[in-house]
PDB file of C-alpha atoms in Angstrom:
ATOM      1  CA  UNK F   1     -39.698  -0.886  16.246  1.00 62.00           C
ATOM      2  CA  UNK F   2     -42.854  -1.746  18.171  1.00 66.00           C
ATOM      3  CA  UNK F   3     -41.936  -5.270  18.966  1.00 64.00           C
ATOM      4  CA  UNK F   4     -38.086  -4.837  19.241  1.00 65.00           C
ATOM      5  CA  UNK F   5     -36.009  -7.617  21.385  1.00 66.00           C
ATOM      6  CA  UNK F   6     -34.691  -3.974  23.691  1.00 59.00           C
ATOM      7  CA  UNK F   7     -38.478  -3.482  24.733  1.00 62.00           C
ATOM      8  CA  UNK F   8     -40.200  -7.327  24.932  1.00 64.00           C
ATOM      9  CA  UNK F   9     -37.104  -9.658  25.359  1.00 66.00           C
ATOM     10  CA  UNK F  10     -38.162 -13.030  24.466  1.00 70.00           C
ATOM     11  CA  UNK F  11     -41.386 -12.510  23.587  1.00 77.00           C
ATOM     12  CA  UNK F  12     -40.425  -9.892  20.569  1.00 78.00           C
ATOM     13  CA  UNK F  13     -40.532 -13.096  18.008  1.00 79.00           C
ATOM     14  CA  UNK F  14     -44.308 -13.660  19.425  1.00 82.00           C
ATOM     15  CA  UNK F  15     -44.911 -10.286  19.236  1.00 83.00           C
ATOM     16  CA  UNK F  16     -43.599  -9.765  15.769  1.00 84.00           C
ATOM     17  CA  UNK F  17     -45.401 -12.773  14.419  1.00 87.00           C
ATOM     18  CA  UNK F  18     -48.675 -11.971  15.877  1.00 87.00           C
ATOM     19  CA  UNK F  19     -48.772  -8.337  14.666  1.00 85.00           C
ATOM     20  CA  UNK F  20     -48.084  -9.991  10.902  1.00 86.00           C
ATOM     21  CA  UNK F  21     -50.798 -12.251  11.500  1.00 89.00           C
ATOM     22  CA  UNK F  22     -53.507  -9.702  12.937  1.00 90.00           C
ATOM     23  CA  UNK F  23     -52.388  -6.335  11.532  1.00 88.00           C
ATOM     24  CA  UNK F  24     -50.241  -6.257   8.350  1.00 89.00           C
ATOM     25  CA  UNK F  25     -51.331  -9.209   6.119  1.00 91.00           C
ATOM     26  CA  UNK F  26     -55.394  -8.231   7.535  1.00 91.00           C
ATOM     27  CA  UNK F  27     -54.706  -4.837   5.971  1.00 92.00           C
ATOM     28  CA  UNK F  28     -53.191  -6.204   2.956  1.00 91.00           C
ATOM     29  CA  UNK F  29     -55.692  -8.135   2.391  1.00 91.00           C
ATOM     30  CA  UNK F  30     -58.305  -6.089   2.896  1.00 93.00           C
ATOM     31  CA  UNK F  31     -62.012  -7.024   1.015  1.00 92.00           C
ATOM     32  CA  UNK F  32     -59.755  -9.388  -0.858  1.00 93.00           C
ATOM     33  CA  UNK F  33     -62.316 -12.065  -0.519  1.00 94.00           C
ATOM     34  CA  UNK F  34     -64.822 -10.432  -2.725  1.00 93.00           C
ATOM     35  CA  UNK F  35     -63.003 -11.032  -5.547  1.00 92.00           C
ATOM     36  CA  UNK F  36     -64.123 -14.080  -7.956  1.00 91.00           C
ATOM     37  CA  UNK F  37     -60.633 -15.159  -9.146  1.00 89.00           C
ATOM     38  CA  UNK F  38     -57.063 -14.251  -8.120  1.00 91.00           C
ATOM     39  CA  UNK F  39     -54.414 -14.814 -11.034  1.00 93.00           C
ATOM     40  CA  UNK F  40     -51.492 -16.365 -10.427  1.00 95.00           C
ATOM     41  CA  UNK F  41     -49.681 -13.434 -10.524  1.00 97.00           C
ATOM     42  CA  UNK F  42     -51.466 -11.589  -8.303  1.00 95.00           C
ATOM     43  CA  UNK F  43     -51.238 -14.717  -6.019  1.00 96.00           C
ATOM     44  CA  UNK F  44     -47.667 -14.693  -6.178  1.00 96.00           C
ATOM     45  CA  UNK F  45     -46.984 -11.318  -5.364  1.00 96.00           C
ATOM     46  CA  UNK F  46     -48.940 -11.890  -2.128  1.00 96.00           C
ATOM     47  CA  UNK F  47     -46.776 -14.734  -1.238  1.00 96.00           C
ATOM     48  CA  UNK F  48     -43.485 -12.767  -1.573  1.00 96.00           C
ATOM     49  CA  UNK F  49     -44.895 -10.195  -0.045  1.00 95.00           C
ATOM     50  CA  UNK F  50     -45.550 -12.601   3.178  1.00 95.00           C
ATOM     51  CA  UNK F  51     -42.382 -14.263   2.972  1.00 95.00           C
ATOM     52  CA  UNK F  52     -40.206 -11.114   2.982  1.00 95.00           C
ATOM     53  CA  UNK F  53     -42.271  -9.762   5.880  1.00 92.00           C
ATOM     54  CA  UNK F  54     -41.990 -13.328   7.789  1.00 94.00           C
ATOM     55  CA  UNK F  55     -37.619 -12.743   7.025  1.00 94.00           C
ATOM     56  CA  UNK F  56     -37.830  -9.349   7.995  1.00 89.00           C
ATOM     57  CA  UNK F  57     -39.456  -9.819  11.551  1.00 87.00           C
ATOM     58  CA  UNK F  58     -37.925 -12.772  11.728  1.00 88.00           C
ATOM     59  CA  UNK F  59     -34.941 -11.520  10.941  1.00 86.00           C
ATOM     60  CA  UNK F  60     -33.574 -14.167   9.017  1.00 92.00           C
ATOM     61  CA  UNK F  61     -31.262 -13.818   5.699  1.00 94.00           C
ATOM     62  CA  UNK F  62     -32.992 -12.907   2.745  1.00 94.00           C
ATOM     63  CA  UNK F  63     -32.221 -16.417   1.339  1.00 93.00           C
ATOM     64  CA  UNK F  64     -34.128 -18.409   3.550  1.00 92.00           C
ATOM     65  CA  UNK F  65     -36.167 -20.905   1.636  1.00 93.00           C
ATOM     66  CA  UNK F  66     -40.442 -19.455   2.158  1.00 92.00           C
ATOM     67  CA  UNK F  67     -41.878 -23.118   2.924  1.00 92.00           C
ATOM     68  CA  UNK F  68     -39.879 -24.088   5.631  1.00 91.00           C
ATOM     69  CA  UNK F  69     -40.702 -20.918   7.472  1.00 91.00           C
ATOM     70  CA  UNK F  70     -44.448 -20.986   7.044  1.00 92.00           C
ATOM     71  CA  UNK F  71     -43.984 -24.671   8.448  1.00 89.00           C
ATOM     72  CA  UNK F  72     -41.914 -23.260  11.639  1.00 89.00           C
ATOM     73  CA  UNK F  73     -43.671 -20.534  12.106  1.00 90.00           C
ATOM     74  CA  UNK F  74     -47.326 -22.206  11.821  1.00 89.00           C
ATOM     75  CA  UNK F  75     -48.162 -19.425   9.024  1.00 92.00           C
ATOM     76  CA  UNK F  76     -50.760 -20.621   6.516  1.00 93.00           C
ATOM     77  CA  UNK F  77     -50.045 -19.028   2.552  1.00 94.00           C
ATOM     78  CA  UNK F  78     -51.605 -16.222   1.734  1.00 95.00           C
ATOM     79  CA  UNK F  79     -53.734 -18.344  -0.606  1.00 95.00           C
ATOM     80  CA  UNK F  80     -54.999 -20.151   1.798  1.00 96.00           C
ATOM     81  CA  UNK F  81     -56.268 -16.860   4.208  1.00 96.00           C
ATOM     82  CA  UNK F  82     -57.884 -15.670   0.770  1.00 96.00           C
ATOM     83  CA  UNK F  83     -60.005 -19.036   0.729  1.00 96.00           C
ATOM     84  CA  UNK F  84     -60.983 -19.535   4.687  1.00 96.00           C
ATOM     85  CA  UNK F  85     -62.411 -15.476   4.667  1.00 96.00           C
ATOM     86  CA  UNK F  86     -64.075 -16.388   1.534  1.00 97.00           C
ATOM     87  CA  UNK F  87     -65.399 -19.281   2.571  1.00 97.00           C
ATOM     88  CA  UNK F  88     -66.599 -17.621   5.683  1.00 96.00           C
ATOM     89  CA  UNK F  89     -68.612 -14.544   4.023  1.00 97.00           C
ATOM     90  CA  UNK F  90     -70.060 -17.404   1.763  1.00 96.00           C
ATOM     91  CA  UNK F  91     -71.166 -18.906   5.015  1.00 96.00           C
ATOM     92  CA  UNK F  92     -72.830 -15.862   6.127  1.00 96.00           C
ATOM     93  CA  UNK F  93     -74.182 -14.738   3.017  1.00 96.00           C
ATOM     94  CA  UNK F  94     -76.088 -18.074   2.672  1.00 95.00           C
ATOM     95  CA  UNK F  95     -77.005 -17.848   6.157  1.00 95.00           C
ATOM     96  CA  UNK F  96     -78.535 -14.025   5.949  1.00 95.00           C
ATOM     97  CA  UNK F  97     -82.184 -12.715   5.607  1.00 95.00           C
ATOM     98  CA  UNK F  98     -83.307 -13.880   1.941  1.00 94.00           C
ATOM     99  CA  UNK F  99     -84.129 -10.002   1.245  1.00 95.00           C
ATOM    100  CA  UNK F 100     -80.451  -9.416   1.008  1.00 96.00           C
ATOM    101  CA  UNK F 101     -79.659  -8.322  -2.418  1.00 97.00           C
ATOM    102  CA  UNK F 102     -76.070 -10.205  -2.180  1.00 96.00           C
ATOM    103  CA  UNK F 103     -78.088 -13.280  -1.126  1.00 96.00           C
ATOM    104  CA  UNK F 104     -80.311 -13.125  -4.301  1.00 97.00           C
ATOM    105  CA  UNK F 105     -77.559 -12.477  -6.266  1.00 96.00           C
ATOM    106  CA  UNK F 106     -75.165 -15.783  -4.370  1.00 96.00           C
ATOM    107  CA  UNK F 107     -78.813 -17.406  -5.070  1.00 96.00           C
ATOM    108  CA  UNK F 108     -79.241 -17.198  -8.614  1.00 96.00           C
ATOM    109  CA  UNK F 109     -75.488 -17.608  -9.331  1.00 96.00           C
ATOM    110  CA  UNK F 110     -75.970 -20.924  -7.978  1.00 95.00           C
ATOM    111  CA  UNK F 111     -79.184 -22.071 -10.616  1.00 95.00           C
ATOM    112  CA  UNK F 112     -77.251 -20.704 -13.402  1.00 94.00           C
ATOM    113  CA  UNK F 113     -73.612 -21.866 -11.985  1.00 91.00           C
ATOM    114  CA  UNK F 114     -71.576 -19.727 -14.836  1.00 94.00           C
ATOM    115  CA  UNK F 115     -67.613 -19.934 -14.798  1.00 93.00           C
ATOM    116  CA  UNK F 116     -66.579 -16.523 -13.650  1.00 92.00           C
ATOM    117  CA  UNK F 117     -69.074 -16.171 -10.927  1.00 95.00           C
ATOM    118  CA  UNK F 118     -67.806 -15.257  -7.387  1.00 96.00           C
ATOM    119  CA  UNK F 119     -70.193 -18.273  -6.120  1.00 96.00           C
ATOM    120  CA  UNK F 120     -68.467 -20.779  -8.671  1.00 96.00           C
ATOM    121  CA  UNK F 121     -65.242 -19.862  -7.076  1.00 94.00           C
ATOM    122  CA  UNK F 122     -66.542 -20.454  -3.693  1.00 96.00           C
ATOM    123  CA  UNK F 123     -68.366 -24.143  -5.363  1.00 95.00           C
ATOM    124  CA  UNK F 124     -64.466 -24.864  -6.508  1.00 95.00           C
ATOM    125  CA  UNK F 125     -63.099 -24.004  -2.924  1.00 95.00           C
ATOM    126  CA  UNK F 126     -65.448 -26.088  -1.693  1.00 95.00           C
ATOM    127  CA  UNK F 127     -64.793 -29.424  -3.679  1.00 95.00           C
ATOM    128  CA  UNK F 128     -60.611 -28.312  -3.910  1.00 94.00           C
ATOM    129  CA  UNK F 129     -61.091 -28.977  -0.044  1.00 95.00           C
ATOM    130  CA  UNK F 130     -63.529 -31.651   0.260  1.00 93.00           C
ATOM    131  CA  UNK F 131     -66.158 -29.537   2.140  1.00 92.00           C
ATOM    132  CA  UNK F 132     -68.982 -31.780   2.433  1.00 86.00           C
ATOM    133  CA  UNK F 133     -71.458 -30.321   4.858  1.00 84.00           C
ATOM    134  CA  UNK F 134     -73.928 -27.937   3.606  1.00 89.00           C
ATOM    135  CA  UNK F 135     -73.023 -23.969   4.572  1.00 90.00           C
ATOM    136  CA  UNK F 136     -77.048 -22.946   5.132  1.00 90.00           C
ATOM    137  CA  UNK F 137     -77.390 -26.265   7.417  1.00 90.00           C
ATOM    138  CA  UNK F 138     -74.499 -25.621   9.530  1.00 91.00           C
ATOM    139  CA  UNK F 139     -73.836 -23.544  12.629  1.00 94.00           C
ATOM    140  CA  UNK F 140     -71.000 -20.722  12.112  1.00 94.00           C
ATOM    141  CA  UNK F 141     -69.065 -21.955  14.861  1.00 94.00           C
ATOM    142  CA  UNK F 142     -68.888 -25.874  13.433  1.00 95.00           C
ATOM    143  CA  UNK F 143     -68.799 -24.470   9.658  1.00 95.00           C
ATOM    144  CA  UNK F 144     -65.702 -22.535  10.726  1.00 96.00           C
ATOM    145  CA  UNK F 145     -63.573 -24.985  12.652  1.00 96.00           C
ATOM    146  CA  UNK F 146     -64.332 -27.454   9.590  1.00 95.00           C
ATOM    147  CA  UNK F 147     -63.072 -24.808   6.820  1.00 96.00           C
ATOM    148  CA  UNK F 148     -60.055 -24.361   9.166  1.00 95.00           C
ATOM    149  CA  UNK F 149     -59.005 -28.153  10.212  1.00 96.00           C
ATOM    150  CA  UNK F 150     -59.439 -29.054   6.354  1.00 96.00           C
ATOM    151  CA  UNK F 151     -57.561 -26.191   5.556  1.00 96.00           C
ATOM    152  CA  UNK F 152     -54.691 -26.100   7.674  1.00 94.00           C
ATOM    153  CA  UNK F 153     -54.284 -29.812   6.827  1.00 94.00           C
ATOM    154  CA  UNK F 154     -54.280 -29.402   2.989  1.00 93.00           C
ATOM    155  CA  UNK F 155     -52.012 -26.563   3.208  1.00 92.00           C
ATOM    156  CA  UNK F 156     -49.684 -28.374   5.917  1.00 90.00           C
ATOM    157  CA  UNK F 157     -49.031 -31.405   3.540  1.00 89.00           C
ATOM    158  CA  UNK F 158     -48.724 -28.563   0.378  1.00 88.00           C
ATOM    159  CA  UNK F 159     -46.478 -27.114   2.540  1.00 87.00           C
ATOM    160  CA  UNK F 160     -44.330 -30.168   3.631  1.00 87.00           C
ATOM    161  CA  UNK F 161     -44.123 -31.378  -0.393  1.00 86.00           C
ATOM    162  CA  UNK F 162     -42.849 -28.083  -0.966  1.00 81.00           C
ATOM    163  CA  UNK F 163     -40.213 -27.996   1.734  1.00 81.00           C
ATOM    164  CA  UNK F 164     -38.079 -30.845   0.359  1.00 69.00           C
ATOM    165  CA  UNK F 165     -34.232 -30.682   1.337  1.00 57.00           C
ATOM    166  CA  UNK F 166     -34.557 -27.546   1.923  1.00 56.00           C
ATOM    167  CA  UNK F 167     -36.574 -28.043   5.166  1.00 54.00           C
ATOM    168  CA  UNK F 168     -34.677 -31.298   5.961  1.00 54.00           C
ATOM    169  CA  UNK F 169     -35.952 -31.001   9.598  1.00 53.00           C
ATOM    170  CA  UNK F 170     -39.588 -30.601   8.825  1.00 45.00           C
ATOM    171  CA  UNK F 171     -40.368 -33.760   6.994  1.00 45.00           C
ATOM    172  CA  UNK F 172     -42.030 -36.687   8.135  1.00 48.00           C
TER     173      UNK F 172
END
């Protein structure tokens, strides 16, 4: 109702899009990042979740096919918003005065580097996207346009693979 074509003419799509994108999906994922592991279910869930919000302000059938919109509508997976805000707090966590207790804690998951850990899910992430530089010998501001460029191009390519005939228009 907020960002209704009546009220914001052409700029309602914008409007909608950027709410999603700041607001909803924010809230829904909400301290999500503190969790070691997602399952797949859980994962999957989010994604519907996304893609029936995307129709819905969109307002698009209910059959449209979820890659092709993310592509058009330059919307990353939910996945991959779980793994750049992880990434980030790791980033500051690493970063932070050594008498933090989550800092000790990050510190000595890394010597004993046990499956299960919420650091050995961040050590995954890290190789998964080929994040070579070193989190506590970076700057915030480079460390976070890497994550996001290495990111948004593993997840565009994902997304493209996935898109197939269905997003005829969106292939290379």
């Amino acid at each position: 109702g907020i960002a209704n074509s009546k009220t914001m003419g052409k700029t309602a799509t914008n409007a909608r899009l950027k709410m999603m994108e700041v607001m909803i999906i924010p809230s829904v994922l909400y301290n999500a990042k503190v969790y070691p592991v997602y399952t797949k279910e859980e994962l999957s869930l989010l994604e519907k979740l996304q893609g029936k919000l995307l129709r819905e302000l969109l307002e698009v059938p209910k059959t449209t096919p979820y890659f092709p919109l993310l592509f058009e509508t330059g919307t990353l997976t939910v996945e991959a918003k779980l793994h750049y805000k992880k990434l980030m707090l790791y980033h500051h966590i690493i970063n932070s005065d050594n008498d933090r207790i989550i800092k000790k804690i990050i510190l000595n998951q890394m010597e004993e580097l046990r499956p299960g850990t919420w650091y050995y899910g961040v050590r995954k992430l890290m190789m998964y996207y080929e994040l070579t530089d070193k989190p506590e010998e970076t700057v915030k501001s480079k460390w976070k346009k890497m994550v996001k460029m290495k990111i948004r191009e593993f997840i565009e390519n994902k997304i493209r693979q996935h898109c197939g005939s269905k997003g005829r228009t969106v292939l290379k």
